[in-house]
Amino acid sequence: MDGQNHRTSIELTGKEKGLKRGMNFAFGRSIVYGASPVVRSPNMSSQVNLLVDLFVARRVYTFDDISSSDVAVLTYSGQDYLEYIAKHDLRVYQAFVPLIVEDIKHCLLKLDGIIFKNIAVTSLLPIGCFPHFTSASKFQSCNESYSELVELHNKLLKVAVGRLNVEARLRKKGQSFFIIDIHKAFMTVLKKKGRRRFRNPLKPCCEGDCATVDSKGEKKYSLCDDPKSAFFWDKVNPTQEGWKSIYSVLGNPLTKG
């Protein structure tokens, strides 16, 4: 979130300097629906509440402080689905996806109560292209079994965002909701159509139990020779070079779409 840009940094108060750099309330591997038995971190709703609390309850910031802020971004990488897939038959996902999208919509509505000009949410990543699932093909192809799940999520998310925009117009709030299509950016790079060409974009640099050792102190993983040549770092996370390639495709998505 950007602060007032017509004043110099010397004139900015400490609070405004903080706002000028933006605020981040994200926790890695967090979920949307309920509480995760696997990852002990606040779910998405709790993370949004941390931001809302600064304005509504604690009043650390006022709405005037963010009057010139451009956008609030809600990112989601599909941890609920990864945990769901590990426990259930993939064929019964149709009833689960609407619950996730509805909770994301609820989080967006919470942000709607704070005066941001634009509120963005990311589309769901191509889960089937994560090395966790492409290892079965020796990292040669994405697992298409998960494509329908991802497609349904993104389709329902598009509908939800559309409805939020209609409701915002009816309330004459002047706010806009939009989707940052990170899924499309991922697929562009993975199909080797982005600016950066990776040796094998589906193969991770770190294979095995990354960053762990056995009782004798021996590494339980192996690393590639050149991390910059790899799109993925481990089973689910891109490398720094991977993220650079994604954002080079996205361009500047943090504006009204």
PDB file of C-alpha atoms in Angstrom, residues 13-233:
ATOM      1  CA  THR A  13       5.993  10.281  10.110  1.00  0.00           C
ATOM      2  CA  GLY A  14       7.169   6.859  11.268  1.00  0.00           C
ATOM      3  CA  LYS A  15       3.686   5.477  10.819  1.00  0.00           C
ATOM      4  CA  GLU A  16       3.413   6.776   7.260  1.00  0.00           C
ATOM      5  CA  LYS A  17       6.845   5.408   6.377  1.00  0.00           C
ATOM      6  CA  GLY A  18       5.597   1.973   7.409  1.00  0.00           C
ATOM      7  CA  LEU A  19       2.542   2.306   5.223  1.00  0.00           C
ATOM      8  CA  LYS A  20       4.645   3.465   2.285  1.00  0.00           C
ATOM      9  CA  ARG A  21       6.437   0.113   2.335  1.00  0.00           C
ATOM     10  CA  GLY A  22       3.151  -1.773   2.536  1.00  0.00           C
ATOM     11  CA  MET A  23       1.928  -4.321   5.080  1.00  0.00           C
ATOM     12  CA  ASN A  24       2.120  -8.120   4.922  1.00  0.00           C
ATOM     13  CA  PHE A  25       0.067 -10.441   7.114  1.00  0.00           C
ATOM     14  CA  ALA A  26       0.650 -13.674   5.190  1.00  0.00           C
ATOM     15  CA  PHE A  27       1.740 -16.995   6.708  1.00  0.00           C
ATOM     16  CA  GLY A  28       3.227 -19.760   4.574  1.00  0.00           C
ATOM     17  CA  ARG A  29       1.137 -22.872   3.838  1.00  0.00           C
ATOM     18  CA  SER A  30      -1.951 -21.421   5.485  1.00  0.00           C
ATOM     19  CA  ILE A  31      -5.430 -22.659   4.652  1.00  0.00           C
ATOM     20  CA  VAL A  32      -8.830 -21.063   4.159  1.00  0.00           C
ATOM     21  CA  TYR A  33     -11.303 -23.608   5.464  1.00  0.00           C
ATOM     22  CA  GLY A  34     -11.273 -24.239   9.224  1.00  0.00           C
ATOM     23  CA  ALA A  35      -8.023 -25.150  10.965  1.00  0.00           C
ATOM     24  CA  SER A  36      -5.277 -27.295   9.483  1.00  0.00           C
ATOM     25  CA  PRO A  37      -4.174 -30.417  11.385  1.00  0.00           C
ATOM     26  CA  VAL A  38      -0.925 -30.317   9.384  1.00  0.00           C
ATOM     27  CA  VAL A  39       0.200 -26.668   9.468  1.00  0.00           C
ATOM     28  CA  ARG A  40       0.052 -24.614  12.665  1.00  0.00           C
ATOM     29  CA  SER A  41      -0.499 -21.129  11.303  1.00  0.00           C
ATOM     30  CA  PRO A  42      -3.490 -18.755  11.256  1.00  0.00           C
ATOM     31  CA  ASN A  43      -5.956 -19.456   8.477  1.00  0.00           C
ATOM     32  CA  MET A  44      -6.718 -16.806   5.873  1.00  0.00           C
ATOM     33  CA  SER A  45      -9.635 -15.344   7.808  1.00  0.00           C
ATOM     34  CA  SER A  46      -7.425 -14.865  10.879  1.00  0.00           C
ATOM     35  CA  GLN A  47      -4.770 -13.167   8.769  1.00  0.00           C
ATOM     36  CA  VAL A  48      -7.327 -10.724   7.368  1.00  0.00           C
ATOM     37  CA  ASN A  49      -8.538 -10.100  10.913  1.00  0.00           C
ATOM     38  CA  LEU A  50      -5.005  -9.025  11.885  1.00  0.00           C
ATOM     39  CA  LEU A  51      -5.210  -6.270   9.279  1.00  0.00           C
ATOM     40  CA  VAL A  52      -8.770  -5.271  10.171  1.00  0.00           C
ATOM     41  CA  ASP A  53      -7.808  -5.148  13.859  1.00  0.00           C
ATOM     42  CA  LEU A  54      -5.242  -2.414  13.172  1.00  0.00           C
ATOM     43  CA  PHE A  55      -7.985  -0.144  11.848  1.00  0.00           C
ATOM     44  CA  VAL A  56     -11.181  -1.099  13.666  1.00  0.00           C
ATOM     45  CA  ALA A  57     -10.242  -2.332  17.138  1.00  0.00           C
ATOM     46  CA  ARG A  58      -6.773  -1.011  17.932  1.00  0.00           C
ATOM     47  CA  ARG A  59      -7.005   2.028  15.648  1.00  0.00           C
ATOM     48  CA  VAL A  60      -3.293   2.000  14.960  1.00  0.00           C
ATOM     49  CA  TYR A  61      -4.158   3.361  11.525  1.00  0.00           C
ATOM     50  CA  THR A  62      -7.135   5.399  10.351  1.00  0.00           C
ATOM     51  CA  PHE A  63      -8.950   5.177   7.056  1.00  0.00           C
ATOM     52  CA  ASP A  64      -7.380   8.506   6.112  1.00  0.00           C
ATOM     53  CA  ASP A  65      -3.947   6.862   6.411  1.00  0.00           C
ATOM     54  CA  ILE A  66      -4.781   4.565   3.482  1.00  0.00           C
ATOM     55  CA  SER A  67      -6.900   6.994   1.492  1.00  0.00           C
ATOM     56  CA  SER A  68      -4.318   6.955  -1.285  1.00  0.00           C
ATOM     57  CA  SER A  69      -3.482   3.239  -1.059  1.00  0.00           C
ATOM     58  CA  ASP A  70      -3.883   1.383  -4.307  1.00  0.00           C
ATOM     59  CA  VAL A  71      -4.708  -2.208  -3.508  1.00  0.00           C
ATOM     60  CA  ALA A  72      -5.126  -4.971  -0.947  1.00  0.00           C
ATOM     61  CA  VAL A  73      -4.051  -8.402  -2.233  1.00  0.00           C
ATOM     62  CA  LEU A  74      -5.315 -11.757  -1.023  1.00  0.00           C
ATOM     63  CA  THR A  75      -3.145 -14.641  -2.199  1.00  0.00           C
ATOM     64  CA  TYR A  76      -4.088 -18.316  -2.049  1.00  0.00           C
ATOM     65  CA  SER A  77      -1.940 -21.266  -3.131  1.00  0.00           C
ATOM     66  CA  GLY A  78      -4.276 -24.208  -2.511  1.00  0.00           C
ATOM     67  CA  GLN A  79      -3.047 -25.692   0.768  1.00  0.00           C
ATOM     68  CA  ASP A  80      -6.605 -26.834   1.578  1.00  0.00           C
ATOM     69  CA  TYR A  81      -6.651 -28.889  -1.603  1.00  0.00           C
ATOM     70  CA  LEU A  82      -3.233 -30.414  -0.991  1.00  0.00           C
ATOM     71  CA  GLU A  83      -4.396 -31.629   2.421  1.00  0.00           C
ATOM     72  CA  TYR A  84      -7.786 -32.712   1.047  1.00  0.00           C
ATOM     73  CA  ILE A  85      -6.232 -34.695  -1.796  1.00  0.00           C
ATOM     74  CA  ALA A  86      -3.978 -36.515   0.683  1.00  0.00           C
ATOM     75  CA  LYS A  87      -7.023 -37.761   2.610  1.00  0.00           C
ATOM     76  CA  HIS A  88      -9.852 -38.173   0.104  1.00  0.00           C
ATOM     77  CA  ASP A  89     -10.648 -39.613  -3.275  1.00  0.00           C
ATOM     78  CA  LEU A  90     -10.025 -36.853  -5.810  1.00  0.00           C
ATOM     79  CA  ARG A  91     -13.339 -37.669  -7.487  1.00  0.00           C
ATOM     80  CA  VAL A  92     -15.358 -36.143  -4.625  1.00  0.00           C
ATOM     81  CA  TYR A  93     -13.774 -32.674  -4.713  1.00  0.00           C
ATOM     82  CA  GLN A  94     -16.804 -30.996  -6.333  1.00  0.00           C
ATOM     83  CA  ALA A  95     -18.530 -30.405  -2.994  1.00  0.00           C
ATOM     84  CA  PHE A  96     -15.363 -29.081  -1.346  1.00  0.00           C
ATOM     85  CA  VAL A  97     -14.338 -26.418  -3.869  1.00  0.00           C
ATOM     86  CA  PRO A  98     -17.428 -24.177  -3.342  1.00  0.00           C
ATOM     87  CA  LEU A  99     -16.697 -24.108   0.403  1.00  0.00           C
ATOM     88  CA  ILE A 100     -13.167 -22.812  -0.224  1.00  0.00           C
ATOM     89  CA  VAL A 101     -14.324 -20.154  -2.686  1.00  0.00           C
ATOM     90  CA  GLU A 102     -17.087 -19.027  -0.333  1.00  0.00           C
ATOM     91  CA  ASP A 103     -14.571 -18.559   2.493  1.00  0.00           C
ATOM     92  CA  ILE A 104     -12.289 -16.572   0.167  1.00  0.00           C
ATOM     93  CA  LYS A 105     -15.257 -14.388  -0.762  1.00  0.00           C
ATOM     94  CA  HIS A 106     -15.943 -13.845   2.949  1.00  0.00           C
ATOM     95  CA  CYS A 107     -12.331 -12.697   3.434  1.00  0.00           C
ATOM     96  CA  LEU A 108     -12.664 -10.290   0.512  1.00  0.00           C
ATOM     97  CA  LEU A 109     -15.803  -8.871   2.101  1.00  0.00           C
ATOM     98  CA  LYS A 110     -13.850  -8.214   5.295  1.00  0.00           C
ATOM     99  CA  LEU A 111     -11.349  -6.201   3.293  1.00  0.00           C
ATOM    100  CA  ASP A 112     -14.266  -4.412   1.650  1.00  0.00           C
ATOM    101  CA  GLY A 113     -14.960  -2.831   5.038  1.00  0.00           C
ATOM    102  CA  ILE A 114     -11.604  -1.030   4.870  1.00  0.00           C
ATOM    103  CA  ILE A 115     -11.307   1.708   2.293  1.00  0.00           C
ATOM    104  CA  PHE A 116      -8.973   0.276  -0.334  1.00  0.00           C
ATOM    105  CA  LYS A 117      -9.499   1.421  -3.911  1.00  0.00           C
ATOM    106  CA  ASN A 118      -8.945  -2.061  -5.291  1.00  0.00           C
ATOM    107  CA  ILE A 119      -9.093  -5.504  -3.719  1.00  0.00           C
ATOM    108  CA  ALA A 120      -7.350  -8.330  -5.583  1.00  0.00           C
ATOM    109  CA  VAL A 121      -7.266 -12.099  -5.207  1.00  0.00           C
ATOM    110  CA  THR A 122      -5.048 -14.580  -7.021  1.00  0.00           C
ATOM    111  CA  SER A 123      -6.359 -17.405  -9.150  1.00  0.00           C
ATOM    112  CA  LEU A 124      -5.458 -20.931  -8.073  1.00  0.00           C
ATOM    113  CA  LEU A 125      -2.083 -22.255  -9.207  1.00  0.00           C
ATOM    114  CA  PRO A 126      -1.842 -25.346 -11.455  1.00  0.00           C
ATOM    115  CA  ILE A 127      -1.519 -27.826  -8.584  1.00  0.00           C
ATOM    116  CA  GLY A 128      -1.032 -30.771 -10.918  1.00  0.00           C
ATOM    117  CA  CYS A 129       2.192 -29.193 -12.177  1.00  0.00           C
ATOM    118  CA  PHE A 130       3.808 -29.139  -8.740  1.00  0.00           C
ATOM    119  CA  PRO A 131       6.808 -31.534  -8.535  1.00  0.00           C
ATOM    120  CA  HIS A 132       4.939 -33.283  -5.717  1.00  0.00           C
ATOM    121  CA  PHE A 133       2.649 -34.658  -8.433  1.00  0.00           C
ATOM    122  CA  THR A 134       4.869 -34.566 -11.542  1.00  0.00           C
ATOM    123  CA  SER A 135       7.406 -36.896  -9.924  1.00  0.00           C
ATOM    124  CA  ALA A 136       5.198 -39.811 -11.031  1.00  0.00           C
ATOM    125  CA  SER A 137       6.064 -38.973 -14.653  1.00  0.00           C
ATOM    126  CA  LYS A 138       9.710 -38.362 -13.757  1.00  0.00           C
ATOM    127  CA  PHE A 139       8.958 -34.640 -14.049  1.00  0.00           C
ATOM    128  CA  GLN A 140       7.992 -34.869 -17.704  1.00  0.00           C
ATOM    129  CA  SER A 141       4.339 -33.780 -17.556  1.00  0.00           C
ATOM    130  CA  CYS A 142       1.738 -32.187 -15.300  1.00  0.00           C
ATOM    131  CA  ASN A 143      -0.770 -34.472 -13.604  1.00  0.00           C
ATOM    132  CA  GLU A 144      -3.982 -33.608 -15.455  1.00  0.00           C
ATOM    133  CA  SER A 145      -6.133 -35.307 -12.803  1.00  0.00           C
ATOM    134  CA  TYR A 146      -6.072 -32.046 -10.854  1.00  0.00           C
ATOM    135  CA  SER A 147      -6.881 -29.749 -13.767  1.00  0.00           C
ATOM    136  CA  GLU A 148     -10.646 -30.010 -13.314  1.00  0.00           C
ATOM    137  CA  LEU A 149     -10.373 -29.117  -9.619  1.00  0.00           C
ATOM    138  CA  VAL A 150      -8.272 -26.040 -10.430  1.00  0.00           C
ATOM    139  CA  GLU A 151     -10.575 -25.087 -13.308  1.00  0.00           C
ATOM    140  CA  LEU A 152     -13.657 -25.301 -11.074  1.00  0.00           C
ATOM    141  CA  HIS A 153     -12.019 -23.210  -8.353  1.00  0.00           C
ATOM    142  CA  ASN A 154     -11.034 -20.464 -10.782  1.00  0.00           C
ATOM    143  CA  LYS A 155     -14.436 -20.535 -12.479  1.00  0.00           C
ATOM    144  CA  LEU A 156     -16.289 -20.141  -9.167  1.00  0.00           C
ATOM    145  CA  LEU A 157     -13.824 -17.482  -8.026  1.00  0.00           C
ATOM    146  CA  LYS A 158     -14.517 -15.468 -11.175  1.00  0.00           C
ATOM    147  CA  VAL A 159     -18.255 -15.650 -10.483  1.00  0.00           C
ATOM    148  CA  ALA A 160     -17.759 -14.623  -6.833  1.00  0.00           C
ATOM    149  CA  VAL A 161     -15.588 -11.636  -7.761  1.00  0.00           C
ATOM    150  CA  GLY A 162     -18.144 -10.595 -10.373  1.00  0.00           C
ATOM    151  CA  ARG A 163     -20.901 -10.613  -7.780  1.00  0.00           C
ATOM    152  CA  LEU A 164     -18.792  -8.600  -5.350  1.00  0.00           C
ATOM    153  CA  ASN A 165     -18.304  -5.935  -8.010  1.00  0.00           C
ATOM    154  CA  VAL A 166     -22.053  -5.788  -8.683  1.00  0.00           C
ATOM    155  CA  GLU A 167     -22.746  -5.408  -4.961  1.00  0.00           C
ATOM    156  CA  ALA A 168     -20.057  -2.702  -4.654  1.00  0.00           C
ATOM    157  CA  ARG A 169     -21.636  -0.730  -7.489  1.00  0.00           C
ATOM    158  CA  LEU A 170     -25.085  -1.010  -5.915  1.00  0.00           C
ATOM    159  CA  ARG A 171     -23.683   0.345  -2.653  1.00  0.00           C
ATOM    160  CA  LYS A 172     -21.855   3.059  -4.621  1.00  0.00           C
ATOM    161  CA  LYS A 173     -18.659   2.404  -2.672  1.00  0.00           C
ATOM    162  CA  GLY A 174     -16.352   3.056  -5.607  1.00  0.00           C
ATOM    163  CA  GLN A 175     -14.290  -0.057  -4.888  1.00  0.00           C
ATOM    164  CA  SER A 176     -13.316  -2.738  -7.386  1.00  0.00           C
ATOM    165  CA  PHE A 177     -12.469  -6.406  -6.985  1.00  0.00           C
ATOM    166  CA  PHE A 178     -10.299  -8.210  -9.522  1.00  0.00           C
ATOM    167  CA  ILE A 179      -8.361 -11.423 -10.073  1.00  0.00           C
ATOM    168  CA  ILE A 180      -4.606 -11.607 -10.606  1.00  0.00           C
ATOM    169  CA  ASP A 181      -4.335 -14.535 -12.995  1.00  0.00           C
ATOM    170  CA  ILE A 182      -1.247 -16.164 -11.576  1.00  0.00           C
ATOM    171  CA  HIS A 183      -2.433 -19.518 -12.966  1.00  0.00           C
ATOM    172  CA  LYS A 184      -2.059 -18.248 -16.518  1.00  0.00           C
ATOM    173  CA  ALA A 185       1.374 -16.817 -15.700  1.00  0.00           C
ATOM    174  CA  PHE A 186       2.518 -20.165 -14.261  1.00  0.00           C
ATOM    175  CA  MET A 187       1.339 -22.060 -17.317  1.00  0.00           C
ATOM    176  CA  THR A 188       2.999 -19.595 -19.694  1.00  0.00           C
ATOM    177  CA  VAL A 189       6.359 -20.175 -18.016  1.00  0.00           C
ATOM    178  CA  LEU A 190       5.911 -23.934 -17.651  1.00  0.00           C
ATOM    179  CA  LYS A 191       5.116 -24.227 -21.346  1.00  0.00           C
ATOM    180  CA  LYS A 192       8.424 -22.437 -21.955  1.00  0.00           C
ATOM    181  CA  LYS A 193       6.746 -19.406 -23.493  1.00  0.00           C
ATOM    182  CA  GLY A 194       7.966 -16.874 -20.930  1.00  0.00           C
ATOM    183  CA  ARG A 195      11.089 -14.726 -21.185  1.00  0.00           C
ATOM    184  CA  ARG A 196      13.099 -17.174 -19.093  1.00  0.00           C
ATOM    185  CA  ARG A 197      13.682 -20.721 -20.355  1.00  0.00           C
ATOM    186  CA  PHE A 198      14.258 -23.357 -17.657  1.00  0.00           C
ATOM    187  CA  ARG A 199      16.089 -26.612 -18.257  1.00  0.00           C
ATOM    188  CA  ASN A 200      13.174 -28.718 -16.999  1.00  0.00           C
ATOM    189  CA  PRO A 201      10.561 -26.499 -15.317  1.00  0.00           C
ATOM    190  CA  LEU A 202       8.759 -29.438 -13.669  1.00  0.00           C
ATOM    191  CA  LYS A 203      11.866 -30.819 -11.939  1.00  0.00           C
ATOM    192  CA  PRO A 204      12.719 -29.257  -8.535  1.00  0.00           C
ATOM    193  CA  CYS A 205      16.207 -28.154  -7.569  1.00  0.00           C
ATOM    194  CA  CYS A 206      15.843 -29.801  -4.152  1.00  0.00           C
ATOM    195  CA  GLU A 207      14.750 -33.448  -4.177  1.00  0.00           C
ATOM    196  CA  GLY A 208      13.958 -35.442  -1.047  1.00  0.00           C
ATOM    197  CA  ASP A 209      13.233 -34.045   2.425  1.00  0.00           C
ATOM    198  CA  CYS A 210      14.650 -30.578   1.865  1.00  0.00           C
ATOM    199  CA  ALA A 211      16.614 -28.972   4.700  1.00  0.00           C
ATOM    200  CA  THR A 212      16.502 -32.138   6.855  1.00  0.00           C
ATOM    201  CA  VAL A 213      19.187 -34.567   8.001  1.00  0.00           C
ATOM    202  CA  ASP A 214      19.107 -38.072   9.454  1.00  0.00           C
ATOM    203  CA  SER A 215      20.300 -39.159  12.905  1.00  0.00           C
ATOM    204  CA  LYS A 216      23.889 -39.201  11.636  1.00  0.00           C
ATOM    205  CA  GLY A 217      23.681 -35.680  10.235  1.00  0.00           C
ATOM    206  CA  GLU A 218      23.553 -36.890   6.649  1.00  0.00           C
ATOM    207  CA  LYS A 219      21.424 -34.844   4.250  1.00  0.00           C
ATOM    208  CA  LYS A 220      18.118 -36.436   3.297  1.00  0.00           C
ATOM    209  CA  TYR A 221      17.984 -34.462   0.072  1.00  0.00           C
ATOM    210  CA  SER A 222      20.042 -33.534  -2.970  1.00  0.00           C
ATOM    211  CA  LEU A 223      20.421 -30.156  -4.690  1.00  0.00           C
ATOM    212  CA  CYS A 224      20.861 -29.199  -8.302  1.00  0.00           C
ATOM    213  CA  ASP A 225      24.095 -27.550  -9.383  1.00  0.00           C
ATOM    214  CA  ASP A 226      22.499 -24.280 -10.473  1.00  0.00           C
ATOM    215  CA  PRO A 227      19.298 -23.127  -8.675  1.00  0.00           C
ATOM    216  CA  LYS A 228      18.826 -20.373 -11.273  1.00  0.00           C
ATOM    217  CA  SER A 229      18.258 -23.045 -13.897  1.00  0.00           C
ATOM    218  CA  ALA A 230      15.311 -24.487 -11.922  1.00  0.00           C
ATOM    219  CA  PHE A 231      11.760 -23.135 -11.858  1.00  0.00           C
ATOM    220  CA  PHE A 232      10.756 -25.068  -8.730  1.00  0.00           C
ATOM    221  CA  TRP A 233      12.827 -25.173  -5.558  1.00  0.00           C
TER     222      TRP A 233
END
